[in-house]
Amino acid sequence: MSIEIENVSKRFGAFAALEDVSLSVPSGELVALLGPSGSGKTTLLRIIAGLESVDEGKVLLNGEDASLHDPRHRKVGFVFQHYALFRHMTVFDNVAFGLSVKPKRTRPGKEVIRSKVFDLLKLIQMEHLWDRYPSQLSGGQRQRVALARALAVEPQVLLLDEPFGALDAKVRQELRRWLRQLHDEIHVTSVFVTHDQEEALEVADRIVVMNRGKVEQEGTPSEVYDHPANPFVFDFLGKVNLFHGRIDNGVAQLGGVRLPASGSSSGTDGSAVGYVRSHDIDISRHGSGSDAIAAQVRGVLRVGPLVRVDLLHAGGEQLEVDLSRDAADRLALQVGEQVFVRPRNVRFFVNDYQI
Amino acid sequence: MRSNDMNSSHYPGVFRVQKAGALAEPLPVRLLLVAGTVLFLTLFLLLPLGALFSEALSKGWQEYRAALLEPDALSAMRLTLVTAVICVPFNLFFGIVASWCTAKFTFPGKSLLVTLIDLPFSVSPVVSGLVYVLVFGQQGWLGPWLQAHDIKIIFAVPGIVLATVFVTFPSVARELIPLMEAQGREEEEAALTLGAGGLQTFFRVTLPNVKWGLLYGVILCNARAMGEFGAVSVVSGHVRGATNTVPLQVEILYNEYNFVAAFAVASVLALLALVSLALKTFTEWKMRQLQKAGA
């Protein structure tokens, strides 16, 4: 089932949670709503589910106005951040709930419900824990039960609110991969909310980056990562270094270095900021002022497979560079040492505000 | 890495004992505190309770039995039971409805409603009784109309029931509102998205989640309903064998210097209190278990 969101706005008192948001999710896709807290992503998800009303605009499910249907008839499965399992029911009863509350005419028989619940428990690899209570399960197990419970009613749309937010890093990684596989198997249109860019990049078919109640950019993971539409998206999706400078006649001046300003977001001249990812900077001991920027090493830190180098460049700004272990070992940088940095893949954004 | 594991997860007991040891007071201080508490409890709680039963039994079992089986005493017990049987289900129903509305929904005037629910606990029961006399009494607002239709409320059983309902009104709601608020709305929302209707959600999700809190409220409500003196005293009229509840009967017997009978009837209330206490402790323990289990 496809989801269309048309010019939706929502206010909570004086706070504008969503401002004129439009979005379309094609049938069968797995979409991530990515943004910092307070960006309106959870509100948008709750509006799709019908748990929240809209002030303006429309939500269309399969081309039909969703406000015509009560949330209970929208055929939407919702997975809550804190699971919201029924605490007085066993795993089996939790998963069976959606089937057992159906009206008599459409409710399947006891045996059918039983076999269906056990099929789902098998899918989440928990059939041996069917008689446990939620309090006896780990966080990851609870979240899988919550997912099975939502899938039991065969929803047309699956909505997940920070599904892995409350889990530790290792379990989160496993569940992420598992969710991706599950989606490849059952192909139900899914939307999940996250503030973790890595999670969004790894799991989603498409990413919708949100900030302050608005959609900043929408696209495939590589589109939003490699071609961020604006400074916010660039900054939010991974670590970034800033170089302040000027653009004149399509050539950028950054601390004495001249670079063609090909990636400029606008053709106008003036003061501009160059955005460079932390892995898109080369460090060397040799160079001149015209092709590289002088910098001083402030710290070298080994973080798992990477080595993080903190630098202070001649313009007085901090830089953070990620090197592979090999590259770092070859350089053998010392704290306090003078080096030269060369940015690759610089994106320029002309300052769009005036003081 | 290894030692870290041993401290935090594999041997939680060891870790806890160390912590408790660091927090505990020295032995003499602990003994003094415990002894003080025991002395206080004996003096103010156990001694009076013992005195009550010894006085009630001072002339032997025969007299005790006779005092309890006396027709006026029996009628007082019957009236107290009738009052409780009407009052508890009534408060149960309205307590659930009131707490459900206030804990799971937002609407204008909500905090006013919560304050109003608490009102009966904050005014003196005598005042509540007087208010009923002013409304339903012969000279009261509705007095003439009630008289014209031959309905008797004040100095009759309906008045006693009304006054008791009023003073016990908050007991169930006060237990449930904080519990329901702590549990939040997520489970109800989950039930909704799974296709459950309002009533299904209420009976299958909301109510089972608060059942122990509910029982606790019912026990308190029952204890208060059976023991209420002030409000009932104002509206009852003290008609022996007709409008006397157990607490009122005790007072009458005492004022007549009939101490054995007074203490014998009072011992029924004391026994009721002990049973309520036991039940209350059990439900509290059960609720703590659930809280520990749930997260």
XYZ file of C-alpha atoms in Angstrom:
650
model
C 0.000 0.000 0.000
C 1.390 3.392 -0.944
C 1.444 6.370 1.397
C 0.962 9.945 0.226
C 1.348 12.845 2.597
C 0.038 16.111 1.200
C 0.906 19.458 2.809
C 0.502 18.216 6.368
C 0.920 20.668 9.253
C 0.624 19.935 12.959
C 1.003 22.190 15.991
C 1.195 21.331 19.669
C 0.277 24.591 21.361
C 2.882 27.112 20.232
C 5.253 24.428 18.915
C 5.061 23.651 15.203
C 5.818 19.920 14.981
C 5.242 19.700 11.216
C 5.098 22.525 8.678
C 3.653 21.827 5.266
C 5.216 18.388 4.848
C 4.651 16.445 1.651
C 6.014 12.988 1.034
C 5.238 9.901 -0.942
C 6.200 6.348 -0.122
C 5.720 3.896 -2.997
C 4.255 0.493 -2.226
C 6.722 -2.079 -0.878
C 9.529 0.303 0.038
C 11.415 0.582 3.304
C 11.777 4.261 4.130
C 13.659 5.888 6.986
C 12.573 9.178 8.556
C 15.869 10.554 9.797
C 16.361 13.627 11.915
C 17.400 15.008 15.288
C 14.953 14.858 18.182
C 12.194 17.419 17.854
C 12.339 17.329 14.069
C 8.787 15.997 13.789
C 9.609 12.511 12.533
C 7.708 10.641 15.245
C 4.741 12.994 14.899
C 4.633 12.254 11.177
C 4.691 8.520 11.869
C 1.878 8.814 14.411
C -0.149 10.844 11.935
C 0.187 8.101 9.320
C -1.016 5.602 11.929
C -3.932 7.820 12.920
C -2.736 8.151 16.511
C -2.455 11.895 15.944
C -4.740 14.153 13.924
C -3.561 16.680 11.326
C -4.240 20.401 11.573
C -3.934 20.867 7.836
C -3.304 18.622 4.864
C -4.144 15.052 4.024
C -2.801 11.528 4.378
C -3.667 9.155 1.548
C -3.283 5.412 2.008
C -3.494 3.647 -1.353
C -4.894 6.848 -2.806
C -7.733 6.966 -0.296
C -8.107 9.685 2.343
C -7.054 7.993 5.582
C -9.116 10.316 7.765
C -12.200 8.424 6.532
C -10.970 5.418 8.479
C -10.639 4.989 12.208
C -7.043 4.108 13.202
C -8.215 0.594 14.046
C -9.357 0.018 10.465
C -6.355 1.554 8.703
C -4.510 -1.791 8.422
C -1.422 -0.204 9.865
C 1.026 -2.052 12.096
C 2.794 0.132 14.648
C 5.915 -0.821 16.598
C 6.627 1.436 19.558
C 10.042 2.554 20.741
C 9.461 1.084 24.191
C 7.699 -1.988 22.756
C 4.344 -1.319 24.532
C 3.802 -5.052 24.938
C 0.795 -6.009 27.040
C 2.572 -6.714 30.297
C -0.048 -9.048 31.746
C -0.103 -11.297 28.676
C 2.284 -14.016 27.549
C 4.250 -13.746 24.315
C 1.651 -15.969 22.652
C -1.295 -13.831 23.826
C 0.489 -10.654 22.802
C 0.997 -11.881 19.251
C -2.526 -13.352 19.116
C -4.167 -10.140 20.378
C -4.843 -8.514 17.012
C -6.500 -11.688 15.694
C -8.524 -12.379 18.837
C -10.115 -8.916 18.956
C -11.489 -9.205 15.427
C -15.282 -9.172 15.146
C -16.841 -12.637 15.293
C -17.610 -12.756 11.554
C -13.987 -12.321 10.474
C -12.200 -13.832 13.478
C -10.258 -16.975 12.597
C -10.797 -20.137 14.662
C -8.675 -20.986 17.702
C -6.546 -23.503 15.772
C -5.932 -21.088 12.906
C -4.852 -18.368 15.347
C -2.588 -20.842 17.113
C -0.790 -21.975 13.997
C -0.485 -18.429 12.700
C 1.010 -17.197 15.984
C 3.517 -20.030 15.994
C 4.467 -19.269 12.383
C 5.239 -15.712 13.446
C 7.128 -16.863 16.535
C 9.203 -19.072 14.267
C 9.889 -16.064 12.048
C 11.260 -14.127 15.026
C 13.017 -17.274 16.308
C 11.150 -17.298 19.606
C 8.721 -20.235 19.431
C 10.315 -21.790 22.522
C 9.515 -18.664 24.567
C 5.786 -18.560 23.747
C 4.648 -18.784 27.395
C 6.972 -16.107 28.798
C 5.814 -12.708 30.013
C 7.374 -9.527 28.568
C 9.193 -8.859 31.840
C 11.075 -12.148 31.406
C 12.505 -11.155 28.013
C 15.511 -9.096 26.959
C 15.068 -5.821 25.109
C 15.840 -7.353 21.725
C 13.387 -10.206 22.314
C 10.667 -7.762 23.381
C 11.156 -5.718 20.250
C 10.874 -8.839 18.081
C 7.647 -9.809 19.854
C 6.315 -6.284 19.260
C 7.112 -6.716 15.574
C 5.452 -10.142 15.392
C 2.391 -8.729 17.151
C 2.139 -5.954 14.568
C 2.604 -8.396 11.662
C -0.068 -10.810 12.950
C -2.912 -8.681 11.601
C -1.244 -8.584 8.156
C -0.884 -4.811 7.994
C -0.642 -3.031 4.644
C 1.835 -0.613 6.168
C 4.370 -1.220 8.924
C 5.403 1.787 11.004
C 8.326 1.573 13.415
C 9.134 4.328 15.903
C 12.844 4.249 16.795
C 12.601 0.464 16.801
C 16.142 -0.132 17.988
C 16.622 3.048 20.014
C 16.544 1.402 23.433
C 18.867 -1.512 22.608
C 22.596 -1.874 23.011
C 24.882 -1.478 20.007
C 25.471 -5.172 19.263
C 21.804 -6.219 19.407
C 20.880 -3.143 17.418
C 23.177 -4.186 14.579
C 21.763 -7.713 14.510
C 18.151 -6.562 14.543
C 18.835 -3.999 11.834
C 20.124 -6.664 9.489
C 17.270 -8.934 10.445
C 14.693 -6.223 9.710
C 16.236 -5.663 6.287
C 16.065 -9.399 5.511
C 12.516 -9.599 6.811
C 11.491 -6.726 4.566
C 13.094 -8.410 1.579
C 10.973 -11.475 2.357
C 7.572 -9.939 3.046
C 7.804 -6.617 1.138
C 5.312 -4.699 3.227
C 5.516 -0.919 2.833
C 7.485 0.175 5.894
C 8.426 3.491 7.451
C 10.800 3.693 10.376
C 11.912 6.615 12.457
C 15.505 6.965 13.585
C 17.990 9.582 14.679
C 20.881 7.253 13.852
C 22.245 8.067 10.384
C 24.189 4.818 10.195
C 20.995 2.853 10.807
C 19.146 4.775 8.105
C 21.984 4.385 5.585
C 22.278 0.662 6.238
C 18.638 -0.407 6.320
C 16.523 1.910 4.183
C 15.690 1.962 0.460
C 15.034 5.670 0.749
C 15.875 8.236 3.398
C 13.819 11.293 4.292
C 15.930 13.766 6.249
C 13.828 15.971 8.518
C 14.622 19.037 10.582
C 12.385 21.404 12.524
C 9.160 20.025 11.122
C 10.272 20.137 7.505
C 11.695 17.699 4.958
C 15.255 18.752 4.133
C 16.003 16.097 1.528
C 14.630 12.844 0.224
C 16.473 10.190 -1.718
C 18.356 6.904 -1.759
C 21.055 6.463 0.901
C 23.845 7.236 -1.579
C 22.003 10.272 -2.927
C 21.614 11.883 0.470
C 25.102 10.901 1.603
C 27.023 11.798 -1.555
C 24.886 14.698 -2.742
C 23.476 16.406 0.323
C 21.128 19.191 -0.680
C 22.123 21.615 2.049
C 24.508 22.138 4.959
C 22.103 20.561 7.465
C 21.923 17.256 5.591
C 25.673 17.269 5.047
C 26.276 17.867 8.732
C 23.687 15.379 9.964
C 24.858 12.454 7.814
C 28.331 11.875 9.124
C 31.280 13.889 10.372
C 32.137 17.044 8.507
C 34.886 19.675 8.417
C 34.288 23.296 7.512
C 36.590 25.589 5.519
C 35.557 29.223 5.407
C 36.561 31.161 2.317
C 35.376 33.079 -0.755
C 34.213 32.209 -4.236
C 35.255 34.481 -7.119
C 34.455 33.630 -10.737
C 33.907 29.952 -9.955
C 37.162 29.558 -8.073
C 37.201 29.038 -4.357
C 39.862 30.496 -2.076
C 40.285 28.481 1.099
C 43.124 29.635 3.329
C 45.438 30.272 0.381
C 44.394 27.184 -1.564
C 42.539 27.647 -4.814
C 39.977 25.054 -5.821
C 37.461 24.975 -8.642
C 34.083 25.555 -6.970
C 32.295 22.971 -9.079
C 30.024 21.658 -6.375
C 28.683 25.063 -5.483
C 25.038 25.147 -4.578
C 24.662 28.492 -6.260
C 26.632 30.279 -8.917
C 26.881 33.552 -7.017
C 30.182 34.895 -5.778
C 30.816 35.829 -2.175
C 31.799 34.268 1.100
C 31.266 30.525 1.111
C 31.805 27.499 3.295
C 33.442 24.337 2.020
C 32.117 21.097 3.544
C 34.418 18.070 3.551
C 33.812 14.645 5.097
C 36.390 13.514 7.630
C 37.534 10.673 5.348
C 37.943 13.008 2.354
C 41.058 14.750 3.574
C 44.637 13.697 2.778
C 47.477 14.429 5.150
C 51.107 14.695 4.044
C 54.372 16.175 5.302
C 55.198 17.862 1.995
C 53.454 20.667 0.249
C 53.381 24.325 -0.532
C 50.947 27.028 0.455
C 49.216 26.976 -2.931
C 48.026 23.363 -3.173
C 47.601 22.422 0.500
C 46.661 23.977 3.801
C 49.186 23.994 6.633
C 47.957 22.464 9.876
C 49.220 21.298 13.235
C 48.506 17.845 14.706
C 46.693 18.203 18.041
C 45.878 14.598 18.801
C 45.916 11.068 17.384
C 43.348 8.569 18.620
C 42.812 4.960 17.590
C 39.068 4.235 17.370
C 38.491 0.625 16.336
C 39.402 0.203 12.648
C 40.087 3.912 12.155
C 42.555 6.458 13.434
C 41.146 9.887 14.227
C 43.531 12.827 13.822
C 42.638 16.195 15.353
C 44.246 19.152 13.612
C 44.235 22.920 13.780
C 44.670 24.491 10.360
C 46.242 27.834 9.483
C 42.835 29.537 9.339
C 42.442 28.744 13.038
C 39.715 26.129 12.613
C 39.617 22.601 14.000
C 39.718 19.636 11.638
C 38.895 16.030 12.273
C 40.357 13.515 9.828
C 39.711 9.779 9.741
C 42.584 7.684 8.396
C 42.771 3.946 7.879
C 45.174 2.176 10.223
C 47.550 1.484 7.327
C 47.715 5.107 6.245
C 48.207 6.261 9.818
C 50.974 3.740 10.429
C 52.792 4.835 7.280
C 52.589 8.504 8.325
C 53.383 7.877 12.022
C 52.125 11.336 12.978
C 53.418 12.972 16.135
C 51.413 15.387 18.261
C 52.553 18.980 17.667
C 53.925 18.227 14.202
C 53.320 20.568 11.216
C 51.640 18.879 8.224
C 49.694 19.768 5.069
C 46.100 18.788 4.403
C 44.435 18.482 1.007
C 40.635 18.278 0.927
C 39.045 16.064 -1.720
C 35.358 16.291 -2.714
C 34.630 19.720 -1.302
C 31.022 20.910 -1.402
C 30.518 24.670 -1.272
C 27.510 26.334 0.222
C 27.248 30.078 -0.178
C 26.113 31.682 3.066
C 22.439 32.283 2.590
C 22.039 34.486 5.594
C 23.227 37.998 6.147
C 24.135 39.584 9.455
C 37.566 -6.772 31.252
C 37.297 -9.965 33.270
C 37.246 -8.426 36.709
C 34.756 -5.900 35.483
C 32.407 -8.705 34.441
C 32.723 -10.394 37.802
C 31.698 -7.282 39.640
C 28.753 -6.233 37.591
C 26.955 -9.148 36.036
C 28.075 -12.615 37.062
C 28.071 -12.105 40.808
C 25.446 -9.475 41.452
C 24.986 -10.715 45.033
C 28.555 -9.968 46.061
C 28.299 -6.511 44.661
C 25.075 -5.797 46.525
C 26.341 -7.001 49.907
C 29.336 -4.696 49.653
C 27.085 -1.784 48.850
C 24.715 -2.524 51.754
C 27.679 -2.852 54.087
C 28.907 0.574 53.186
C 25.501 2.103 53.756
C 24.589 0.337 57.031
C 24.694 2.098 60.404
C 26.826 0.663 63.263
C 25.183 -2.120 65.304
C 24.328 -0.127 68.500
C 22.589 2.546 66.448
C 20.590 -0.101 64.589
C 19.544 -1.824 67.835
C 18.493 1.469 69.381
C 16.395 2.404 66.347
C 14.711 -0.996 66.218
C 14.033 -1.024 69.969
C 12.558 2.471 69.825
C 10.244 1.526 66.987
C 9.079 -1.656 68.719
C 8.429 0.218 71.969
C 6.435 2.912 70.183
C 4.342 0.384 68.249
C 3.625 -1.595 71.437
C 2.592 1.458 73.391
C 0.383 3.109 70.816
C -0.893 0.271 68.656
C -0.617 -3.157 70.273
C -1.534 -2.137 73.821
C -4.861 -0.498 72.876
C -5.720 -3.469 70.654
C -4.967 -5.852 73.520
C -6.970 -3.695 75.941
C -9.934 -3.760 73.583
C -10.060 -7.553 73.371
C -9.333 -8.098 77.085
C -12.111 -5.658 78.057
C -14.515 -7.299 75.604
C -13.749 -10.724 77.104
C -13.492 -9.534 80.743
C -16.760 -11.219 81.728
C -16.062 -14.346 79.719
C -17.097 -15.774 76.317
C -20.750 -16.081 77.309
C -21.183 -12.343 77.826
C -19.149 -11.590 74.700
C -21.365 -13.849 72.618
C -24.523 -12.425 74.157
C -23.390 -8.839 73.467
C -22.756 -9.671 69.800
C -26.013 -11.574 69.340
C -28.147 -8.896 70.948
C -30.814 -7.763 68.358
C -29.689 -4.121 68.207
C -26.074 -5.153 67.713
C -27.074 -7.579 64.968
C -29.176 -4.929 63.279
C -26.237 -2.500 63.430
C -23.981 -5.089 61.776
C -26.616 -5.757 59.130
C -26.899 -2.034 58.360
C -23.133 -1.627 58.164
C -22.915 -4.553 55.757
C -25.760 -3.223 53.592
C -24.055 0.184 53.461
C -20.748 -1.361 52.424
C -22.406 -3.624 49.846
C -24.047 -0.631 48.154
C -21.172 1.787 48.622
C -18.203 -0.314 47.469
C -19.525 -1.316 43.997
C -20.740 2.232 43.444
C -17.332 3.683 44.237
C -15.655 0.931 42.274
C -17.576 1.896 39.160
C -17.157 5.645 39.500
C -13.566 5.305 40.665
C -12.652 3.374 37.513
C -14.540 5.731 35.216
C -13.087 8.839 36.851
C -9.499 7.588 36.830
C -9.784 6.279 33.269
C -11.016 9.661 32.051
C -8.381 11.643 33.870
C -5.386 9.364 33.316
C -5.872 8.372 29.672
C -7.440 11.484 28.136
C -6.812 15.202 28.152
C -9.709 17.633 28.271
C -10.298 21.133 29.601
C -11.121 21.236 33.320
C -9.239 18.001 34.002
C -7.252 19.300 36.964
C -10.450 20.748 38.440
C -12.032 17.296 38.232
C -9.032 15.694 39.960
C -9.290 18.280 42.760
C -13.023 17.650 43.097
C -12.453 13.904 43.393
C -10.176 14.603 46.355
C -12.649 16.947 48.063
C -14.292 14.344 50.369
C -10.890 13.476 51.883
C -10.090 17.104 52.623
C -13.288 18.195 54.390
C -14.276 16.967 57.835
C -16.771 14.068 57.630
C -19.080 15.950 60.018
C -19.286 18.765 57.493
C -20.141 16.288 54.700
C -22.936 14.925 56.898
C -24.258 18.402 57.603
C -24.238 19.253 53.903
C -26.527 16.275 53.253
C -28.859 17.418 56.024
C -28.966 20.883 54.426
C -29.796 19.413 51.017
C -32.115 16.517 51.876
C -33.335 17.432 55.406
C -36.884 18.644 56.238
C -35.784 22.281 56.132
C -33.299 21.612 53.304
C -33.469 22.556 49.616
C -35.085 19.341 48.459
C -36.859 18.695 51.779
C -40.388 19.826 50.839
C -40.330 18.000 47.503
C -39.060 14.789 49.133
C -41.712 15.031 51.839
C -44.438 15.574 49.259
C -43.370 12.363 47.506
C -42.975 10.502 50.810
C -39.247 9.834 50.348
C -37.179 9.714 53.522
C -33.423 10.219 53.196
C -32.133 11.950 56.329
C -32.455 9.869 59.528
C -32.943 6.792 57.335
C -30.862 4.207 55.492
C -30.580 6.160 52.172
C -28.970 9.071 54.008
C -26.434 6.775 55.642
C -25.560 5.220 52.289
C -25.273 8.628 50.578
C -23.041 10.030 53.315
C -20.820 6.934 53.211
C -20.543 7.050 49.415
C -19.511 10.677 49.677
C -16.760 10.215 52.268
C -15.339 7.104 50.567
C -15.597 8.458 47.034
C -11.871 9.197 46.454
C -10.492 5.885 47.748
C -10.587 3.927 44.458
C -9.845 6.835 42.125
C -6.893 8.010 44.196
C -5.275 4.594 43.954
C -5.863 4.221 40.221
C -5.021 7.664 38.829
C -1.274 7.630 39.658
C -0.995 3.992 38.595
C -2.693 4.565 35.243
C -0.701 7.742 34.650
C 2.551 5.895 35.305
C 1.584 3.181 32.830
C 0.962 5.743 30.086
C -1.109 5.346 26.954
C 1.195 3.285 24.759
C -0.415 -0.087 25.434
C -3.833 1.358 24.626
C -2.444 2.862 21.428
C -0.931 -0.489 20.509
C -4.300 -2.180 21.070
C -5.952 0.460 18.894
C -3.574 -0.064 15.967
C -4.134 -3.814 16.300
C -7.822 -3.226 15.672
C -9.294 -3.373 19.177
C -12.326 -1.205 19.985
C -12.650 1.067 22.993
C -14.375 -1.461 25.248
C -12.115 -4.323 24.151
C -9.081 -2.166 24.939
C -10.500 -1.236 28.327
C -11.410 -4.750 29.427
C -8.441 -6.577 27.899
C -5.612 -4.071 28.397
C -6.388 -1.207 30.792
C -8.292 -3.059 33.501
C -6.006 -6.134 33.836
C -3.032 -3.773 34.188
C -4.497 -2.095 37.262
C -6.287 -5.007 38.906
C -4.112 -5.107 42.019
C -4.312 -1.357 42.499
C -8.048 -1.682 42.091
C -8.266 -4.362 44.776
C -6.178 -2.202 47.086
C -8.569 0.713 46.558
C -11.576 -1.535 47.189
C -10.109 -2.759 50.495
C -9.472 0.803 51.663
C -12.922 1.865 50.508
C -14.553 -1.039 52.363
C -12.626 -0.366 55.575
C -13.563 3.299 55.478
C -17.218 2.547 54.633
C -17.631 0.167 57.560
C -15.789 2.366 60.050
C -17.217 5.773 59.086
C -18.502 7.663 62.120
C -18.701 11.445 61.672
C -20.771 11.853 58.530
C -23.017 8.905 59.332
C -23.559 10.172 62.891
C -25.019 13.454 61.581
C -27.488 11.894 59.111
C -28.476 8.731 60.985
C -30.602 10.048 63.849
C -29.388 7.181 66.083
C -32.528 5.088 66.004
C -31.647 1.829 67.750
C -32.188 -1.264 65.694
C -32.982 0.870 62.635
C -30.414 3.532 61.719
C -27.446 2.647 63.903
C -24.321 1.385 62.192
C -21.660 -0.534 64.152
C -19.539 2.522 65.082
C -22.659 4.404 66.234
C -23.802 1.369 68.244
C -20.426 1.268 69.991
C -20.760 4.907 71.002
C -24.281 4.428 72.398
C -23.286 1.388 74.447
C -20.227 3.178 75.774
C -22.232 6.224 76.798
C -24.547 3.880 78.703
C -21.564 2.512 80.661
C -22.199 -0.895 79.077
C -18.464 -1.449 78.613
C -18.433 -5.173 77.880
C -21.010 -4.822 75.122
C -19.343 -1.677 73.747
C -15.942 -3.362 73.536
C -17.438 -6.579 72.199
C -19.076 -4.744 69.275
C -15.930 -2.659 68.852
C -13.884 -5.842 68.609
C -15.829 -6.727 65.442
C -14.563 -3.510 63.863
C -11.059 -4.220 65.136
C -11.128 -7.693 63.586
C -12.324 -6.182 60.329
C -9.409 -3.768 60.487
C -6.953 -6.624 61.004
C -8.360 -8.543 58.023
C -8.207 -5.413 55.863
C -4.632 -4.857 56.971
C -3.648 -8.393 56.037
C -5.320 -8.105 52.628
C -3.783 -4.681 52.084
C -0.316 -5.963 52.894
C -0.805 -8.860 50.507
C -1.945 -6.652 47.621
C 0.872 -4.204 48.281
C 3.349 -7.049 48.140
C 1.751 -8.319 44.933
C 1.905 -4.847 43.364
C 5.575 -4.517 44.261
C 6.265 -7.913 42.691
C 4.565 -6.773 39.491
C 6.406 -3.483 39.491
C 9.684 -5.313 39.845
C 8.726 -7.686 37.048
C 7.321 -5.098 34.650
C 9.564 -2.451 33.286
